[in-house]
PDB file of C-alpha atoms in Angstrom:
ATOM      1  CA  GLN A  10      17.568   1.604   5.279  1.00  0.00           C
ATOM      2  CA  VAL A  11      14.133   2.809   4.589  1.00  0.00           C
ATOM      3  CA  GLN A  12      11.870   3.839   7.203  1.00  0.00           C
ATOM      4  CA  LEU A  13       8.262   3.935   6.395  1.00  0.00           C
ATOM      5  CA  VAL A  14       5.388   5.748   8.119  1.00  0.00           C
ATOM      6  CA  GLU A  15       1.664   5.154   7.107  1.00  0.00           C
ATOM      7  CA  SER A  16      -1.167   7.655   7.455  1.00  0.00           C
ATOM      8  CA  GLY A  17      -4.670   8.401   6.474  1.00  0.00           C
ATOM      9  CA  GLY A  18      -6.655   5.678   8.018  1.00  0.00           C
ATOM     10  CA  GLY A  19      -9.664   5.836   9.512  1.00  0.00           C
ATOM     11  CA  LEU A  20     -13.717   5.195   9.973  1.00  0.00           C
ATOM     12  CA  VAL A  21     -15.705   5.546   6.828  1.00  0.00           C
ATOM     13  CA  GLN A  22     -18.932   4.261   5.895  1.00  0.00           C
ATOM     14  CA  ALA A  23     -19.482   1.802   2.720  1.00  0.00           C
ATOM     15  CA  GLY A  24     -19.277   3.438  -0.568  1.00  0.00           C
ATOM     16  CA  GLY A  25     -17.023   6.154   0.859  1.00  0.00           C
ATOM     17  CA  SER A  26     -13.448   7.003   0.127  1.00  0.00           C
ATOM     18  CA  LEU A  27      -9.932   7.315   1.812  1.00  0.00           C
ATOM     19  CA  ARG A  28      -6.533   8.087   0.594  1.00  0.00           C
ATOM     20  CA  LEU A  29      -3.516   6.472   2.562  1.00  0.00           C
ATOM     21  CA  SER A  30      -0.061   7.987   2.504  1.00  0.00           C
ATOM     22  CA  CYS A  31       3.300   6.485   3.101  1.00  0.00           C
ATOM     23  CA  ALA A  32       5.806   8.820   3.991  1.00  0.00           C
ATOM     24  CA  ALA A  33       9.690   7.133   3.089  1.00  0.00           C
ATOM     25  CA  SER A  34      12.811   8.324   4.845  1.00  0.00           C
ATOM     26  CA  GLY A  35      16.219   7.689   3.003  1.00  0.00           C
ATOM     27  CA  ARG A  36      17.534   9.215  -0.248  1.00  0.00           C
ATOM     28  CA  THR A  37      17.180   5.701  -2.058  1.00  0.00           C
ATOM     29  CA  PHE A  38      13.075   5.767  -1.961  1.00  0.00           C
ATOM     30  CA  SER A  39      13.054   6.429  -5.911  1.00  0.00           C
ATOM     31  CA  THR A  40      14.858   3.106  -6.224  1.00  0.00           C
ATOM     32  CA  TYR A  41      12.337   0.825  -4.364  1.00  0.00           C
ATOM     33  CA  ALA A  42       9.129  -0.613  -5.763  1.00  0.00           C
ATOM     34  CA  MET A  43       6.490  -0.137  -3.323  1.00  0.00           C
ATOM     35  CA  GLY A  44       3.523  -2.234  -2.255  1.00  0.00           C
ATOM     36  CA  TRP A  45       0.181  -1.917  -0.034  1.00  0.00           C
ATOM     37  CA  PHE A  46      -0.752  -4.906   1.977  1.00  0.00           C
ATOM     38  CA  ARG A  47      -3.625  -5.364   4.362  1.00  0.00           C
ATOM     39  CA  GLN A  48      -4.369  -7.796   7.407  1.00  0.00           C
ATOM     40  CA  ALA A  49      -7.645  -8.433   8.660  1.00  0.00           C
ATOM     41  CA  PRO A  50      -7.985  -9.876  12.118  1.00  0.00           C
ATOM     42  CA  GLY A  51      -7.572 -13.706  11.916  1.00  0.00           C
ATOM     43  CA  LYS A  52      -6.292 -13.397   8.290  1.00  0.00           C
ATOM     44  CA  GLU A  53      -2.908 -13.650   6.451  1.00  0.00           C
ATOM     45  CA  ARG A  54      -1.652 -10.608   5.294  1.00  0.00           C
ATOM     46  CA  GLU A  55      -2.560  -9.970   1.572  1.00  0.00           C
ATOM     47  CA  PHE A  56      -1.286  -8.059  -1.361  1.00  0.00           C
ATOM     48  CA  VAL A  57      -3.359  -4.899  -2.343  1.00  0.00           C
ATOM     49  CA  ALA A  58      -1.366  -3.088  -4.943  1.00  0.00           C
ATOM     50  CA  ALA A  59       2.322  -2.463  -6.080  1.00  0.00           C
ATOM     51  CA  VAL A  60       4.256   0.393  -7.816  1.00  0.00           C
ATOM     52  CA  SER A  61       7.449   0.329  -9.823  1.00  0.00           C
ATOM     53  CA  TRP A  62      10.124   2.672  -8.728  1.00  0.00           C
ATOM     54  CA  SER A  63       9.364   5.002 -11.654  1.00  0.00           C
ATOM     55  CA  GLY A  64       5.540   4.887 -10.899  1.00  0.00           C
ATOM     56  CA  THR A  65       4.888   3.701 -14.597  1.00  0.00           C
ATOM     57  CA  ASN A  66       3.929   0.314 -13.753  1.00  0.00           C
ATOM     58  CA  THR A  67       1.461  -0.806 -11.286  1.00  0.00           C
ATOM     59  CA  ASN A  68      -0.778  -4.002 -10.293  1.00  0.00           C
ATOM     60  CA  TYR A  69      -3.697  -4.703  -8.157  1.00  0.00           C
ATOM     61  CA  ALA A  70      -5.517  -7.486  -6.112  1.00  0.00           C
ATOM     62  CA  ASP A  71      -8.585  -8.641  -8.196  1.00  0.00           C
ATOM     63  CA  SER A  72     -10.660  -7.621  -5.133  1.00  0.00           C
ATOM     64  CA  VAL A  73      -9.360  -3.967  -5.409  1.00  0.00           C
ATOM     65  CA  LYS A  74      -9.097  -3.425  -9.137  1.00  0.00           C
ATOM     66  CA  GLY A  75     -11.134  -0.581 -10.576  1.00  0.00           C
ATOM     67  CA  ARG A  76     -11.704   0.704  -6.762  1.00  0.00           C
ATOM     68  CA  PHE A  77      -8.110   1.453  -5.709  1.00  0.00           C
ATOM     69  CA  THR A  78      -5.301   3.361  -7.125  1.00  0.00           C
ATOM     70  CA  ILE A  79      -1.715   3.188  -6.052  1.00  0.00           C
ATOM     71  CA  SER A  80       0.743   6.161  -7.093  1.00  0.00           C
ATOM     72  CA  ARG A  81       3.939   7.694  -5.937  1.00  0.00           C
ATOM     73  CA  ASP A  82       5.753  11.051  -5.717  1.00  0.00           C
ATOM     74  CA  ASN A  83       9.314  10.550  -5.549  1.00  0.00           C
ATOM     75  CA  ALA A  84       9.991  14.201  -5.118  1.00  0.00           C
ATOM     76  CA  LYS A  85       7.969  13.802  -1.697  1.00  0.00           C
ATOM     77  CA  ASN A  86       9.294  10.315  -0.896  1.00  0.00           C
ATOM     78  CA  THR A  87       5.464   9.321  -0.429  1.00  0.00           C
ATOM     79  CA  VAL A  88       3.474   6.586  -1.909  1.00  0.00           C
ATOM     80  CA  TYR A  89      -0.315   6.960  -1.885  1.00  0.00           C
ATOM     81  CA  LEU A  90      -3.316   4.346  -2.037  1.00  0.00           C
ATOM     82  CA  GLU A  91      -6.417   6.112  -3.220  1.00  0.00           C
ATOM     83  CA  MET A  92      -9.423   3.907  -2.104  1.00  0.00           C
ATOM     84  CA  ASN A  93     -12.910   4.396  -3.504  1.00  0.00           C
ATOM     85  CA  SER A  94     -16.143   2.453  -3.297  1.00  0.00           C
ATOM     86  CA  LEU A  95     -15.157   0.960  -0.044  1.00  0.00           C
ATOM     87  CA  LYS A  96     -16.728  -2.360   1.265  1.00  0.00           C
ATOM     88  CA  ALA A  97     -16.723  -3.639   4.521  1.00  0.00           C
ATOM     89  CA  ASP A  98     -14.713  -6.445   3.460  1.00  0.00           C
ATOM     90  CA  ASP A  99     -11.746  -3.913   2.963  1.00  0.00           C
ATOM     91  CA  THR A 100     -11.522  -3.298   6.902  1.00  0.00           C
ATOM     92  CA  ALA A 101      -8.077  -4.087   7.941  1.00  0.00           C
ATOM     93  CA  VAL A 102      -4.730  -2.652   8.931  1.00  0.00           C
ATOM     94  CA  TYR A 103      -2.925  -1.503   5.511  1.00  0.00           C
ATOM     95  CA  TYR A 104       0.849  -1.688   5.603  1.00  0.00           C
ATOM     96  CA  CYS A 105       3.183  -0.217   2.955  1.00  0.00           C
ATOM     97  CA  ALA A 106       6.400  -1.844   2.082  1.00  0.00           C
ATOM     98  CA  ALA A 107       9.642  -1.289   0.147  1.00  0.00           C
ATOM     99  CA  ARG A 108      11.431  -3.673  -2.187  1.00  0.00           C
ATOM    100  CA  SER A 109      14.796  -3.193  -3.565  1.00  0.00           C
ATOM    101  CA  GLY A 110      13.792  -5.402  -6.596  1.00  0.00           C
ATOM    102  CA  GLY A 111      10.680  -5.109  -9.003  1.00  0.00           C
ATOM    103  CA  ARG A 112       7.004  -5.327  -7.911  1.00  0.00           C
ATOM    104  CA  HIS A 113       5.961  -8.463  -6.117  1.00  0.00           C
ATOM    105  CA  ARG A 114       2.655  -9.658  -4.681  1.00  0.00           C
ATOM    106  CA  THR A 115       4.138 -11.973  -1.690  1.00  0.00           C
ATOM    107  CA  PRO A 116       4.906  -9.852   1.377  1.00  0.00           C
ATOM    108  CA  SER A 117       8.130 -12.008   2.218  1.00  0.00           C
ATOM    109  CA  GLU A 118       9.707 -10.455  -0.683  1.00  0.00           C
ATOM    110  CA  TYR A 119       9.565  -6.991   0.973  1.00  0.00           C
ATOM    111  CA  ASP A 120      12.646  -5.482   2.776  1.00  0.00           C
ATOM    112  CA  TYR A 121      11.069  -2.796   4.797  1.00  0.00           C
ATOM    113  CA  TRP A 122       7.564  -2.243   6.461  1.00  0.00           C
ATOM    114  CA  GLY A 123       5.624   0.296   7.763  1.00  0.00           C
ATOM    115  CA  GLN A 124       3.932   0.183  11.396  1.00  0.00           C
ATOM    116  CA  GLY A 125       0.468  -0.030   9.728  1.00  0.00           C
ATOM    117  CA  THR A 126      -2.767   2.191   9.511  1.00  0.00           C
ATOM    118  CA  GLN A 127      -6.143   0.886  10.402  1.00  0.00           C
ATOM    119  CA  VAL A 128      -9.007   1.246   8.029  1.00  0.00           C
ATOM    120  CA  THR A 129     -12.472   0.450   9.348  1.00  0.00           C
ATOM    121  CA  VAL A 130     -15.678   0.543   6.508  1.00  0.00           C
ATOM    122  CA  SER A 131     -18.935   0.318   8.285  1.00  0.00           C
ATOM    123  CA  SER A 132     -21.829  -1.230   6.433  1.00  0.00           C
TER     124      SER A 132
END
């Protein structure tokens, strides 16, 4: 069992930056691939970024590539999402998720989810 708690969301102007954190409980955190997803009002949950259990391999949605960076610190049981050059279209609730297999872009492939943190980008 893994419990996930996101933090770091808030209101930021377009062009600004935010760093999201996702703290995980459980001693097996380092065996899970981790993903960040987001959901805007009236839209489906969409993939943002994922990182392998070791932190070596990452992948990103095209819409955030070059602006967002996913990383993890297994010693701290935490995964991060550094978001730069934010746009109004990035406004959404951001969720972190854990998967016992490798990285995946499909939300239904993930085993555990956090409660989400709101990111609002004003234009």
